[in-house]
Short mmCIF file of N, CA and C in Angstrom, two decimals:
data_model
loop_
_atom_site.label_atom_id
_atom_site.label_comp_id
_atom_site.label_asym_id
_atom_site.label_seq_id
_atom_site.Cartn_x
_atom_site.Cartn_y
_atom_site.Cartn_z
N MET A 1 -11.72 96.29 -3.85
CA MET A 1 -11.82 94.72 -2.86
C MET A 1 -11.28 94.34 -1.45
N VAL A 2 -10.19 94.39 -2.07
CA VAL A 2 -9.19 94.18 -0.35
C VAL A 2 -9.14 95.25 0.54
N ASP A 3 -8.96 96.42 0.03
CA ASP A 3 -8.65 97.52 0.76
C ASP A 3 -9.81 97.44 1.67
N THR A 4 -11.14 97.26 1.74
CA THR A 4 -12.14 97.04 2.30
C THR A 4 -12.34 95.92 2.76
N LEU A 5 -11.79 95.14 2.84
CA LEU A 5 -11.70 93.54 3.41
C LEU A 5 -10.54 93.62 5.00
N ILE A 6 -9.73 94.81 4.33
CA ILE A 6 -8.27 95.20 5.60
C ILE A 6 -9.17 96.24 6.21
N LEU A 7 -9.94 97.30 6.02
CA LEU A 7 -10.18 97.97 6.86
C LEU A 7 -11.29 97.40 7.43
N ASP A 8 -12.17 96.66 7.00
CA ASP A 8 -12.99 95.75 8.15
C ASP A 8 -12.46 95.18 9.50
N LEU A 9 -11.32 94.64 8.90
CA LEU A 9 -11.03 93.80 10.32
C LEU A 9 -10.01 94.53 11.13
N LEU A 10 -9.42 96.15 10.80
CA LEU A 10 -9.26 96.58 11.71
C LEU A 10 -9.97 97.38 12.86
N ASP A 11 -9.87 97.77 13.94
CA ASP A 11 -10.20 98.38 14.61
C ASP A 11 -10.39 99.75 14.32
N PRO A 12 -12.17 100.13 13.68
CA PRO A 12 -11.91 101.53 13.82
C PRO A 12 -10.97 102.70 13.88
N GLU A 13 -10.59 103.25 15.36
CA GLU A 13 -9.65 103.72 15.92
C GLU A 13 -8.40 103.51 15.00
N GLU A 14 -8.11 102.18 14.69
CA GLU A 14 -6.72 102.18 14.42
C GLU A 14 -6.88 102.18 12.92
N ALA A 15 -8.15 102.38 11.87
CA ALA A 15 -8.44 102.53 10.70
C ALA A 15 -7.94 103.98 10.54
N ARG A 16 -7.97 105.15 11.38
CA ARG A 16 -7.75 106.56 11.35
C ARG A 16 -6.25 106.73 11.32
N THR A 17 -5.64 105.43 11.91
CA THR A 17 -4.45 106.67 12.27
C THR A 17 -3.72 106.14 10.93
N PRO A 18 -2.44 107.25 10.70
CA PRO A 18 -1.38 106.86 9.34
C PRO A 18 -0.99 105.86 9.37
N PRO A 19 -0.49 104.95 8.19
CA PRO A 19 0.23 103.91 8.62
C PRO A 19 1.58 104.13 9.25
N MET A 20 2.12 104.82 9.08
CA MET A 20 3.73 105.51 9.31
C MET A 20 3.18 105.80 10.91
N ALA A 21 2.07 106.12 11.42
CA ALA A 21 2.21 106.62 12.76
C ALA A 21 2.68 105.78 13.60
N MET A 22 3.54 105.41 14.74
CA MET A 22 3.53 103.54 15.14
C MET A 22 3.58 104.30 16.56
N LYS A 23 3.07 103.38 17.27
CA LYS A 23 2.42 103.61 18.76
C LYS A 23 4.47 103.21 19.44
N ASP A 24 4.70 103.37 20.73
CA ASP A 24 5.79 103.02 21.56
C ASP A 24 5.65 102.00 22.40
N TYR A 25 4.97 100.66 22.33
CA TYR A 25 5.40 99.70 23.24
C TYR A 25 6.20 99.89 24.03
N SER A 26 7.16 99.60 24.20
CA SER A 26 8.69 99.42 24.69
C SER A 26 8.44 99.58 26.38
N ASP A 27 7.67 100.35 26.92
CA ASP A 27 7.55 100.44 28.18
C ASP A 27 6.57 99.19 28.36
N GLU A 28 5.63 99.02 28.01
CA GLU A 28 4.30 98.02 28.18
C GLU A 28 5.30 96.70 28.27
N ALA A 29 6.38 96.25 26.88
CA ALA A 29 6.81 94.96 26.89
C ALA A 29 7.78 95.00 28.09
N SER A 30 8.51 95.57 28.37
CA SER A 30 9.32 95.54 29.79
C SER A 30 8.85 95.38 30.47
N GLY A 31 7.75 96.25 30.79
CA GLY A 31 6.95 95.97 32.39
C GLY A 31 7.83 96.94 33.04
N SER A 32 8.86 97.71 32.88
CA SER A 32 9.33 98.89 33.70
C SER A 32 9.77 100.02 32.77
N ALA A 33 9.70 101.24 32.82
CA ALA A 33 10.34 101.98 31.77
C ALA A 33 11.87 102.31 31.62
N GLY A 34 12.78 101.86 32.81
CA GLY A 34 13.51 102.12 32.92
C GLY A 34 14.78 100.52 32.22
N GLN A 35 13.62 99.83 32.22
CA GLN A 35 14.71 98.31 31.95
C GLN A 35 14.62 97.97 30.04
N SER A 36 15.30 98.04 29.97
CA SER A 36 15.42 97.25 28.48
C SER A 36 15.15 95.54 28.27
N ARG A 37 14.37 95.64 27.35
CA ARG A 37 14.27 94.04 27.10
C ARG A 37 15.40 93.23 27.09
N TRP A 38 16.14 93.67 26.17
CA TRP A 38 17.64 93.40 26.05
C TRP A 38 18.51 92.98 27.54
N ALA A 39 18.39 93.57 28.36
CA ALA A 39 19.30 93.59 29.35
C ALA A 39 18.97 92.28 30.01
N PRO A 40 20.06 91.87 30.74
CA PRO A 40 19.92 90.51 31.38
C PRO A 40 18.62 90.46 32.66
N ALA A 41 17.78 89.86 33.20
CA ALA A 41 17.53 90.17 34.47
C ALA A 41 18.59 89.86 35.52
N PRO A 42 17.70 91.29 36.40
CA PRO A 42 18.91 91.04 37.17
C PRO A 42 19.25 90.12 38.35
N ASP A 43 18.23 89.17 38.73
CA ASP A 43 19.01 87.72 39.11
C ASP A 43 19.80 87.00 38.10
N GLN A 44 19.80 86.67 37.02
CA GLN A 44 21.02 86.35 35.47
C GLN A 44 22.01 87.02 35.89
N LEU A 45 22.46 88.02 36.71
CA LEU A 45 23.94 88.63 36.98
C LEU A 45 24.39 88.15 38.23
N PRO A 46 25.78 87.89 38.34
CA PRO A 46 26.11 87.16 39.61
C PRO A 46 26.45 88.64 40.36
N ASP A 47 26.53 88.25 41.54
CA ASP A 47 26.35 88.94 42.73
C ASP A 47 27.67 89.49 43.04
N ASP A 48 28.71 88.85 42.49
CA ASP A 48 30.24 89.56 42.84
C ASP A 48 30.78 89.32 41.47
N LEU A 49 31.28 90.33 41.15
CA LEU A 49 32.33 89.42 40.02
C LEU A 49 33.24 88.59 40.33
N ALA A 50 33.51 88.28 41.39
CA ALA A 50 34.39 87.09 41.95
C ALA A 50 34.23 85.50 41.36
N GLU A 51 32.75 85.75 41.23
CA GLU A 51 32.04 84.99 40.57
C GLU A 51 32.51 84.32 39.58
N LEU A 52 33.22 85.30 38.56
CA LEU A 52 33.84 85.05 37.09
C LEU A 52 35.03 84.34 37.28
N MET A 53 34.81 83.14 37.12
CA MET A 53 36.02 82.10 37.14
C MET A 53 36.31 81.32 36.06
N GLY A 54 35.99 82.19 34.78
CA GLY A 54 36.19 81.34 33.18
C GLY A 54 37.70 81.40 33.04
N PRO A 55 38.24 80.95 31.89
CA PRO A 55 39.42 80.18 31.52
C PRO A 55 39.93 81.90 30.86
N THR A 56 41.28 82.11 31.35
CA THR A 56 42.02 83.37 31.37
C THR A 56 43.29 83.16 29.91
N ASN A 57 42.99 81.72 29.19
CA ASN A 57 44.36 81.62 28.18
C ASN A 57 43.86 80.09 27.42
N GLY A 58 44.10 79.93 26.29
CA GLY A 58 43.72 78.63 25.78
C GLY A 58 42.40 79.28 25.11
N THR A 59 42.23 78.00 24.13
CA THR A 59 41.12 77.92 23.06
C THR A 59 39.56 77.82 23.85
N VAL A 60 38.85 78.46 24.01
CA VAL A 60 37.10 78.36 24.55
C VAL A 60 36.23 77.52 22.97
N VAL A 61 35.61 76.58 23.20
CA VAL A 61 34.36 76.47 22.43
C VAL A 61 33.29 76.78 23.28
N LEU A 62 32.40 77.80 22.66
CA LEU A 62 31.23 78.14 23.13
C LEU A 62 29.78 77.19 22.53
N PRO A 63 28.87 76.49 23.81
CA PRO A 63 27.77 75.83 23.10
C PRO A 63 26.98 76.61 22.09
N LEU A 64 26.33 76.12 21.78
CA LEU A 64 25.22 76.47 20.54
C LEU A 64 23.93 77.55 21.05
N HIS A 65 23.53 77.46 22.19
CA HIS A 65 22.62 78.51 22.68
C HIS A 65 23.46 80.22 22.70
N LEU A 66 24.74 79.83 22.97
CA LEU A 66 25.49 81.21 23.04
C LEU A 66 26.03 81.90 21.55
N ALA A 67 27.05 81.01 21.07
CA ALA A 67 27.56 80.84 19.34
C ALA A 67 26.40 80.06 18.36
N TRP A 68 25.37 80.71 18.19
CA TRP A 68 24.28 79.78 17.21
C TRP A 68 25.14 79.99 15.55
N SER A 69 25.80 80.86 15.16
CA SER A 69 26.57 81.20 13.70
C SER A 69 27.63 81.86 14.01
N GLY A 70 28.00 81.26 13.07
CA GLY A 70 29.23 81.08 12.81
C GLY A 70 30.67 80.62 13.76
N LEU A 71 31.25 81.80 14.03
CA LEU A 71 32.91 81.33 14.79
C LEU A 71 32.02 80.25 16.78
N ARG A 72 32.78 79.70 17.01
CA ARG A 72 32.40 78.93 18.48
C ARG A 72 33.74 78.96 18.72
N ALA A 73 34.73 78.70 18.53
CA ALA A 73 35.90 77.75 19.20
C ALA A 73 36.69 79.92 19.22
N PHE A 74 37.28 80.19 20.04
CA PHE A 74 37.94 81.86 20.69
C PHE A 74 39.13 81.21 21.26
N ASP A 75 40.02 81.69 20.82
CA ASP A 75 41.83 81.48 21.42
C ASP A 75 41.84 83.19 21.94
N LEU A 76 42.21 83.00 23.29
CA LEU A 76 41.81 84.24 24.29
C LEU A 76 43.11 84.95 24.57
N GLY A 77 44.39 84.07 23.74
CA GLY A 77 45.77 84.74 23.75
C GLY A 77 45.18 85.97 22.24
N ASP A 78 44.29 85.59 21.44
CA ASP A 78 44.03 86.74 20.73
C ASP A 78 42.55 87.64 20.97
N GLU A 79 43.59 89.11 21.37
CA GLU A 79 42.38 89.62 22.07
C GLU A 79 41.18 89.82 21.16
N LYS A 80 41.33 90.09 19.99
CA LYS A 80 40.09 90.34 18.85
C LYS A 80 39.17 89.19 19.03
N LEU A 81 39.82 87.74 18.87
CA LEU A 81 38.78 87.02 19.61
C LEU A 81 38.28 86.89 20.96
N LEU A 82 38.85 87.37 22.22
CA LEU A 82 38.65 87.17 23.13
C LEU A 82 37.67 88.21 23.77
N LEU A 83 37.52 89.50 22.95
CA LEU A 83 36.29 90.52 22.93
C LEU A 83 34.87 89.87 21.97
N GLY A 84 35.66 89.31 21.33
CA GLY A 84 33.75 88.71 20.34
C GLY A 84 33.55 87.71 21.39
N MET A 85 34.29 87.07 21.78
CA MET A 85 33.80 85.82 22.87
C MET A 85 33.04 86.93 24.15
N TYR A 86 33.85 87.48 25.00
CA TYR A 86 33.10 87.94 25.63
C TYR A 86 31.62 88.52 25.55
N ARG A 87 31.69 89.66 24.40
CA ARG A 87 30.54 90.42 23.73
C ARG A 87 29.37 88.74 23.75
N MET A 88 29.53 87.92 23.39
CA MET A 88 28.64 86.70 22.69
C MET A 88 28.12 86.22 24.18
N VAL A 89 28.71 86.18 24.78
CA VAL A 89 28.69 85.45 26.01
C VAL A 89 27.33 86.84 26.81
N LEU A 90 28.03 87.97 27.18
CA LEU A 90 27.17 88.55 27.44
C LEU A 90 25.94 89.68 26.82
N LEU A 91 25.94 89.35 25.92
CA LEU A 91 24.37 89.38 25.11
C LEU A 91 23.83 88.35 25.32
N ASN A 92 23.79 87.08 24.96
CA ASN A 92 23.06 85.91 25.00
C ASN A 92 23.15 85.13 26.20
N GLY A 93 24.28 85.04 27.16
CA GLY A 93 24.67 84.53 28.77
C GLY A 93 23.55 84.56 29.15
N ARG A 94 23.25 83.81 30.32
CA ARG A 94 22.79 83.71 31.39
C ARG A 94 23.90 83.59 32.58
N ARG A 95 23.39 83.51 33.86
CA ARG A 95 24.15 83.37 35.03
C ARG A 95 24.90 82.40 34.63
N GLU A 96 24.62 81.04 34.40
CA GLU A 96 25.81 80.27 34.62
C GLU A 96 26.56 80.26 33.08
N ASP A 97 26.44 80.81 32.34
CA ASP A 97 27.19 81.14 31.53
C ASP A 97 28.61 82.42 31.74
N TYR A 98 27.72 82.93 32.52
CA TYR A 98 28.88 83.72 32.50
C TYR A 98 29.95 83.78 33.96
N THR A 99 29.19 83.04 34.72
CA THR A 99 30.61 81.83 35.62
C THR A 99 31.77 81.42 34.98
N ARG A 100 30.75 80.66 33.97
CA ARG A 100 31.43 79.72 33.35
C ARG A 100 32.77 79.84 32.50
N TYR A 101 32.51 81.11 31.79
CA TYR A 101 33.11 81.40 30.74
C TYR A 101 34.09 82.86 30.58
N LEU A 102 33.20 83.56 31.88
CA LEU A 102 34.12 85.37 31.78
C LEU A 102 34.86 84.99 33.17
N ASP A 103 35.96 85.91 32.70
CA ASP A 103 36.96 86.14 34.20
C ASP A 103 36.91 87.42 34.75
N ALA A 104 36.57 87.62 36.17
CA ALA A 104 36.66 88.94 36.31
C ALA A 104 37.76 89.79 36.08
N ALA A 105 39.02 89.42 35.93
CA ALA A 105 40.12 90.49 35.60
C ALA A 105 40.00 90.57 34.34
N GLN A 106 39.80 89.82 33.59
CA GLN A 106 39.65 89.79 31.62
C GLN A 106 38.54 90.98 31.63
N LEU A 107 37.22 90.35 32.20
CA LEU A 107 36.43 91.63 32.05
C LEU A 107 36.39 92.98 32.55
N ILE A 108 37.05 92.99 33.59
CA ILE A 108 37.47 94.16 34.39
C ILE A 108 38.08 95.48 33.52
N ALA A 109 39.37 94.70 33.23
CA ALA A 109 40.66 95.16 31.81
C ALA A 109 40.31 95.37 30.35
N HIS A 110 38.85 94.84 29.77
CA HIS A 110 38.27 94.70 28.60
C HIS A 110 37.61 95.45 28.74
N TRP A 111 36.70 95.60 30.13
CA TRP A 111 35.39 96.82 29.70
C TRP A 111 35.00 98.30 29.24
N PRO A 112 36.18 98.86 29.24
CA PRO A 112 36.00 100.25 28.32
C PRO A 112 36.03 99.58 26.72
N ILE A 113 36.93 98.96 26.59
CA ILE A 113 36.37 98.64 24.96
C ILE A 113 35.04 97.58 24.82
N LEU A 114 34.76 96.76 25.76
CA LEU A 114 33.62 95.73 25.49
C LEU A 114 32.27 97.11 25.62
N ARG A 115 32.33 97.57 26.66
CA ARG A 115 31.30 98.52 26.80
C ARG A 115 30.31 98.97 25.70
N LYS A 116 31.24 99.34 24.41
CA LYS A 116 30.93 100.04 23.54
C LYS A 116 30.57 99.00 22.19
N MET A 117 30.64 97.66 22.62
CA MET A 117 30.41 96.70 21.83
C MET A 117 29.15 96.14 22.23
N LEU A 118 28.38 96.65 23.56
CA LEU A 118 27.14 95.66 23.71
C LEU A 118 25.98 97.18 23.76
N GLY A 119 24.87 96.53 23.74
CA GLY A 119 23.62 97.39 23.42
C GLY A 119 23.67 98.03 24.78
N ARG A 120 22.89 99.00 25.19
CA ARG A 120 22.45 99.82 26.54
C ARG A 120 22.17 98.86 27.21
N GLY A 121 21.58 98.54 27.02
CA GLY A 121 20.71 97.56 28.49
C GLY A 121 21.29 96.54 28.66
N VAL A 122 22.31 96.21 28.23
CA VAL A 122 23.18 94.87 28.60
C VAL A 122 24.52 95.99 29.39
N ARG A 123 24.91 97.12 28.56
CA ARG A 123 26.07 97.49 29.49
C ARG A 123 25.17 98.15 30.30
N THR A 124 24.25 98.76 31.16
CA THR A 124 23.67 99.45 32.20
C THR A 124 23.46 98.76 33.30
N ALA A 125 22.49 97.54 32.94
CA ALA A 125 22.46 96.34 33.52
C ALA A 125 23.83 96.17 34.58
N TRP A 126 24.87 95.74 33.74
CA TRP A 126 26.36 95.24 34.43
C TRP A 126 26.76 96.58 35.07
N GLU A 127 27.06 97.92 34.36
CA GLU A 127 27.81 98.97 35.59
C GLU A 127 26.87 99.35 36.53
N ASN A 128 25.35 98.77 36.31
CA ASN A 128 24.80 99.68 37.52
C ASN A 128 24.97 98.60 38.82
N ARG A 129 24.93 97.07 38.47
CA ARG A 129 25.21 96.04 39.20
C ARG A 129 27.01 96.04 40.21
N PHE A 130 27.85 96.45 39.56
CA PHE A 130 29.32 96.28 39.55
C PHE A 130 29.80 97.83 39.03
N ALA A 131 29.99 98.33 40.17
CA ALA A 131 30.83 99.72 40.34
C ALA A 131 32.70 99.79 39.47
N GLN A 132 32.67 98.45 39.68
CA GLN A 132 34.22 98.61 39.17
C GLN A 132 34.02 98.36 37.45
N LEU A 133 33.14 98.68 37.22
CA LEU A 133 32.43 98.51 35.22
C LEU A 133 32.10 99.86 35.36
N ARG A 134 31.72 100.75 35.56
CA ARG A 134 31.39 102.04 35.46
C ARG A 134 32.48 102.66 34.54
N PRO A 135 32.46 103.57 34.37
CA PRO A 135 33.50 104.38 33.71
C PRO A 135 33.73 105.44 35.12
N ALA A 136 35.23 106.17 34.68
CA ALA A 136 35.43 106.38 36.01
C ALA A 136 35.21 108.15 36.33
N ALA A 137 34.45 108.77 35.17
CA ALA A 137 34.09 109.64 35.46
C ALA A 137 32.19 109.69 36.28
N ALA A 138 31.89 108.47 36.19
CA ALA A 138 30.60 108.19 36.72
C ALA A 138 30.69 107.22 37.84
N ALA A 139 31.84 106.86 38.05
CA ALA A 139 32.21 105.59 39.63
C ALA A 139 32.27 107.01 40.11
#
């Protein structure tokens, strides 16, 4: 009886599709085939890396909208903590977060490691906008 109720709710075409067959909705959801839904919107990225004037030393405490789980205070003298903070800001931030918490020189210096810590959409968005961040072979 339960099977009958479930099948009655499904579109007849969907009922014929095996349960493991999944449709790829990624192009429809993002609006364009080339942009990841996880990538920052182009208007959220700074126009120039020079706009990134965040701190270069001391301890930074990120707001909850950037670091909602776990560590929120980052000693920028500790490279692992700096990389963790930059990753959080790059993944969860917006334009005002980028300019407040990221420093251009630090971002460029640590990008070869950071780019491996980011998803393809975020990495590609930043590298497409800023030639300084592209790998040497691609630049």
